[in-house]
Amino acid sequence: AQSVTQLGSHVSVSEGALVLLRCNYSSSVPPYLFWYVQYPNQGLQLLLKYTSAATLVKGINGFEAEFKKSETSFHLTKPSAHMSDAAEYFCAVSSGSARQLTFGSGTQLTVLP
Amino acid sequence: NAGVTQTPKFRILKIGQSMTLQCAQDMNHNYMYWYRQDPGMGLKLIYYSVGAGITDKGEVPNGYNVSRSTTEDFPLRLELAAPSQTSVYFCASGQGSPHGYEQYFGPGTRLTVT
């Protein structure tokens, strides 16, 4: 069975600082991995996805993630945090006949002025 | 193109009442899903469907039922509401390979059972 672990339920960074949100996965087959963002009282929006092409994946809003098979990791980064990045971020792995998603427990990102 | 729509946005139910959460998508996606989100727990899959007339249980199906009579609609039924079903419910749709497997989410329904 697939699983996702997000280290750190809350992360705080200063505006302009590096954002690093950690995600480790467990999968018995080559995974499809996703990062979603959720702003308050909204649904989930896709940030980026890994589907076995390039290991460094670029997404929206300046975010990127690197797939590292040896470390079973898919950490999300952004070089310079903006106040508008404050949100909850979810890492997910896709599996099963309907490609259903297994989510991590989420990381709440706070950006300090 | 409205994407995935959900109604209602909010609902308060008394214990033992029933209700249907509506979900519709206009992207002609074959796959549809229902998740619930509880604080600190991420999202858990309740039910999913790979096409009209085909549904299957996810990780937390107890207390829920679904149907899929059309490609567009995927309602979720709560028959006897319990406090443990207080949650935010998200419907999603997707196409699968070769379109990348990502899912598109609706805005959610916030349900309180008292």
Short mmCIF file of C-alpha atoms in Angstrom, two decimals:
data_model
loop_
_atom_site.label_atom_id
_atom_site.label_comp_id
_atom_site.label_asym_id
_atom_site.label_seq_id
_atom_site.Cartn_x
_atom_site.Cartn_y
_atom_site.Cartn_z
CA ALA A 1 0.00 0.00 0.00
CA GLN A 2 1.12 3.49 -0.74
CA SER A 3 1.69 6.07 1.97
CA VAL A 4 2.91 9.64 2.24
CA THR A 5 4.66 11.33 5.15
CA GLN A 6 4.97 15.07 5.42
CA LEU A 7 7.53 16.14 8.00
CA GLY A 8 6.42 19.22 9.89
CA SER A 9 2.76 20.04 10.25
CA HIS A 10 3.63 23.73 10.55
CA VAL A 11 6.46 25.61 8.85
CA SER A 12 7.19 29.32 9.26
CA VAL A 13 9.49 31.33 7.02
CA SER A 14 10.23 35.00 6.59
CA GLU A 15 9.15 36.76 3.44
CA GLY A 16 11.92 36.37 0.86
CA ALA A 17 13.38 33.26 2.52
CA LEU A 18 13.64 29.79 1.05
CA VAL A 19 10.60 27.56 1.39
CA LEU A 20 11.26 23.83 1.90
CA LEU A 21 8.36 21.46 2.55
CA ARG A 22 9.27 17.81 2.99
CA CYS A 23 7.49 14.79 1.59
CA ASN A 24 8.50 11.14 1.68
CA TYR A 25 6.51 8.40 0.03
CA SER A 26 6.20 4.67 0.12
CA SER A 27 5.20 2.93 -3.08
CA SER A 28 5.58 -0.58 -4.44
CA VAL A 29 5.56 0.66 -8.03
CA PRO A 30 7.02 3.71 -9.77
CA PRO A 31 4.97 6.50 -8.27
CA TYR A 32 3.06 9.41 -9.64
CA LEU A 33 3.47 12.24 -7.14
CA PHE A 34 1.66 15.51 -6.66
CA TRP A 35 1.74 18.65 -4.59
CA TYR A 36 -1.52 20.48 -4.00
CA VAL A 37 -2.13 23.80 -2.25
CA GLN A 38 -5.23 24.73 -0.27
CA TYR A 39 -6.03 28.33 0.60
CA PRO A 40 -8.45 28.96 3.48
CA ASN A 41 -11.98 27.75 2.83
CA GLN A 42 -11.16 26.63 -0.69
CA GLY A 43 -10.63 23.40 -2.57
CA LEU A 44 -7.27 21.94 -3.56
CA GLN A 45 -5.30 23.35 -6.46
CA LEU A 46 -2.58 21.42 -8.27
CA LEU A 47 0.89 22.95 -7.85
CA LEU A 48 2.92 20.38 -9.75
CA LYS A 49 3.18 16.70 -10.60
CA TYR A 50 5.81 14.03 -11.23
CA THR A 51 4.89 11.36 -13.77
CA SER A 52 8.27 9.67 -14.48
CA ALA A 53 9.63 12.25 -16.90
CA ALA A 54 12.11 14.86 -15.59
CA THR A 55 13.06 14.43 -11.93
CA LEU A 56 13.00 18.19 -11.34
CA VAL A 57 9.47 19.40 -11.79
CA LYS A 58 8.46 23.04 -12.08
CA GLY A 59 5.03 24.15 -11.04
CA ILE A 60 2.95 27.26 -10.68
CA ASN A 61 3.79 30.29 -8.54
CA GLY A 62 7.54 29.61 -8.66
CA PHE A 63 7.43 26.26 -6.85
CA GLU A 64 9.42 23.23 -7.87
CA ALA A 65 10.04 19.74 -6.55
CA GLU A 66 12.71 17.13 -7.08
CA PHE A 67 11.98 13.41 -7.25
CA LYS A 68 14.72 11.39 -5.55
CA LYS A 69 14.11 7.68 -5.87
CA SER A 70 17.02 6.70 -3.62
CA GLU A 71 15.60 8.81 -0.80
CA THR A 72 11.91 8.16 -1.66
CA SER A 73 11.42 11.90 -1.40
CA PHE A 74 9.59 14.62 -3.30
CA HIS A 75 10.33 17.83 -1.41
CA LEU A 76 8.74 21.12 -2.47
CA THR A 77 10.84 24.28 -2.69
CA LYS A 78 10.53 27.92 -3.59
CA PRO A 79 13.58 30.23 -3.55
CA SER A 80 11.81 33.27 -2.13
CA ALA A 81 8.61 33.16 -0.09
CA HIS A 82 5.83 35.62 -0.69
CA MET A 83 3.04 36.52 1.70
CA SER A 84 0.55 35.05 -0.75
CA ASP A 85 2.20 31.61 -0.35
CA ALA A 86 0.65 31.22 3.11
CA ALA A 87 -1.59 28.17 2.79
CA GLU A 88 -1.74 24.45 3.52
CA TYR A 89 0.25 22.16 1.25
CA PHE A 90 -0.46 18.51 0.60
CA CYS A 91 1.76 15.88 -0.96
CA ALA A 92 -0.02 12.92 -2.58
CA VAL A 93 0.78 9.67 -4.37
CA SER A 94 -1.43 8.16 -7.05
CA SER A 95 -2.20 4.46 -7.17
CA GLY A 96 -4.85 1.89 -7.97
CA SER A 97 -7.06 1.21 -10.95
CA ALA A 98 -8.66 4.65 -10.73
CA ARG A 99 -5.43 6.45 -9.83
CA GLN A 100 -6.89 7.45 -6.49
CA LEU A 101 -4.76 9.74 -4.34
CA THR A 102 -3.26 8.98 -0.95
CA PHE A 103 -2.51 12.22 0.84
CA GLY A 104 -0.05 13.25 3.48
CA SER A 105 -1.42 15.00 6.55
CA GLY A 106 -0.50 18.43 5.20
CA THR A 107 1.91 21.25 6.10
CA GLN A 108 0.62 24.66 7.09
CA LEU A 109 2.99 27.32 5.72
CA THR A 110 3.11 30.69 7.49
CA VAL A 111 5.01 33.57 5.89
CA LEU A 112 6.23 36.21 8.32
CA PRO A 113 6.69 39.83 7.24
CA ASN B 1 -16.30 25.64 -18.11
CA ALA B 2 -17.25 25.48 -14.42
CA GLY B 3 -14.95 22.54 -13.57
CA VAL B 4 -16.14 20.63 -10.50
CA THR B 5 -19.12 22.06 -8.64
CA GLN B 6 -20.48 21.00 -5.24
CA THR B 7 -23.69 21.84 -3.42
CA PRO B 8 -24.44 22.80 -0.74
CA LYS B 9 -21.45 24.78 0.57
CA PHE B 10 -22.53 24.37 4.19
CA ARG B 11 -25.00 22.16 6.00
CA ILE B 12 -25.93 21.37 9.57
CA LEU B 13 -27.61 18.02 10.20
CA LYS B 14 -29.11 16.48 13.28
CA ILE B 15 -28.02 12.99 14.29
CA GLY B 16 -29.96 10.40 12.31
CA GLN B 17 -30.93 12.70 9.46
CA SER B 18 -30.07 11.93 5.85
CA MET B 19 -28.77 14.08 3.05
CA THR B 20 -27.16 13.99 -0.37
CA LEU B 21 -24.08 15.98 -1.29
CA GLN B 22 -24.16 16.88 -4.94
CA CYS B 23 -21.14 16.88 -7.25
CA ALA B 24 -20.99 17.62 -10.97
CA GLN B 25 -18.18 18.09 -13.48
CA ASP B 26 -18.27 19.44 -17.01
CA MET B 27 -14.85 18.24 -18.19
CA ASN B 28 -16.04 14.84 -19.46
CA HIS B 29 -13.77 13.05 -16.99
CA ASN B 30 -14.32 9.35 -16.51
CA TYR B 31 -12.94 9.20 -12.97
CA MET B 32 -14.64 10.83 -10.01
CA TYR B 33 -13.87 10.70 -6.30
CA TRP B 34 -15.17 11.69 -2.89
CA TYR B 35 -12.78 12.62 -0.08
CA ARG B 36 -13.29 13.86 3.43
CA GLN B 37 -10.89 16.21 5.16
CA ASP B 38 -10.47 16.29 8.92
CA PRO B 39 -8.04 18.64 10.71
CA GLY B 40 -4.49 17.30 10.76
CA MET B 41 -5.48 14.17 8.85
CA GLY B 42 -5.14 15.12 5.21
CA LEU B 43 -7.81 13.82 2.86
CA LYS B 44 -9.22 10.32 3.00
CA LEU B 45 -10.90 8.60 0.04
CA ILE B 46 -14.53 7.62 0.65
CA TYR B 47 -15.69 6.29 -2.73
CA TYR B 48 -14.63 6.51 -6.33
CA SER B 49 -15.97 5.78 -9.78
CA VAL B 50 -14.22 4.92 -13.05
CA GLY B 51 -17.27 5.56 -15.18
CA ALA B 52 -21.05 5.68 -15.29
CA GLY B 53 -22.53 2.70 -13.46
CA ILE B 54 -19.24 1.72 -11.79
CA THR B 55 -18.38 2.63 -8.20
CA ASP B 56 -16.06 1.24 -5.55
CA LYS B 57 -15.17 1.78 -1.91
CA GLY B 58 -12.22 3.79 -0.79
CA GLU B 59 -10.48 3.89 2.57
CA VAL B 60 -13.40 5.18 4.71
CA PRO B 61 -16.73 4.16 3.07
CA ASN B 62 -18.78 3.26 6.17
CA GLY B 63 -21.90 5.39 6.56
CA TYR B 64 -21.89 6.58 2.95
CA ASN B 65 -23.28 5.52 -0.40
CA VAL B 66 -22.75 6.73 -3.95
CA SER B 67 -24.21 6.33 -7.40
CA ARG B 68 -22.97 7.26 -10.86
CA SER B 69 -25.79 7.27 -13.39
CA THR B 70 -24.13 9.80 -15.70
CA THR B 71 -20.57 10.83 -16.51
CA GLU B 72 -21.21 14.30 -15.09
CA ASP B 73 -22.76 13.59 -11.67
CA PHE B 74 -21.50 11.72 -8.62
CA PRO B 75 -23.71 12.30 -5.55
CA LEU B 76 -22.70 11.16 -2.06
CA ARG B 77 -25.46 9.96 0.28
CA LEU B 78 -25.37 9.98 4.07
CA GLU B 79 -28.20 7.80 5.37
CA LEU B 80 -28.03 8.17 9.16
CA ALA B 81 -25.84 11.10 10.04
CA ALA B 82 -23.47 10.69 13.00
CA PRO B 83 -21.19 13.23 14.73
CA SER B 84 -18.18 11.35 13.32
CA GLN B 85 -19.28 12.48 9.86
CA THR B 86 -18.67 16.12 10.72
CA SER B 87 -16.06 17.03 8.14
CA VAL B 88 -15.33 18.90 4.94
CA TYR B 89 -16.18 16.86 1.86
CA PHE B 90 -14.42 17.28 -1.45
CA CYS B 91 -15.41 15.88 -4.80
CA ALA B 92 -12.78 15.51 -7.51
CA SER B 93 -12.55 14.33 -11.09
CA GLY B 94 -9.75 13.19 -13.38
CA GLN B 95 -8.95 11.51 -16.68
CA GLY B 96 -6.10 9.15 -15.91
CA SER B 97 -3.44 8.13 -18.45
CA PRO B 98 -2.18 9.64 -20.69
CA HIS B 99 -3.38 12.90 -19.22
CA GLY B 100 -1.19 12.81 -16.15
CA TYR B 101 -3.55 11.44 -13.49
CA GLU B 102 -4.07 14.76 -11.73
CA GLN B 103 -7.40 15.36 -10.07
CA TYR B 104 -9.44 18.54 -10.12
CA PHE B 105 -11.21 19.44 -6.91
CA GLY B 106 -14.47 21.16 -6.13
CA PRO B 107 -14.77 23.90 -3.48
CA GLY B 108 -16.01 21.54 -0.79
CA THR B 109 -19.06 21.05 1.44
CA ARG B 110 -18.67 21.78 5.14
CA LEU B 111 -20.94 19.44 7.09
CA THR B 112 -21.68 19.59 10.80
CA VAL B 113 -23.66 16.84 12.54
CA THR B 114 -25.03 17.71 15.98
#
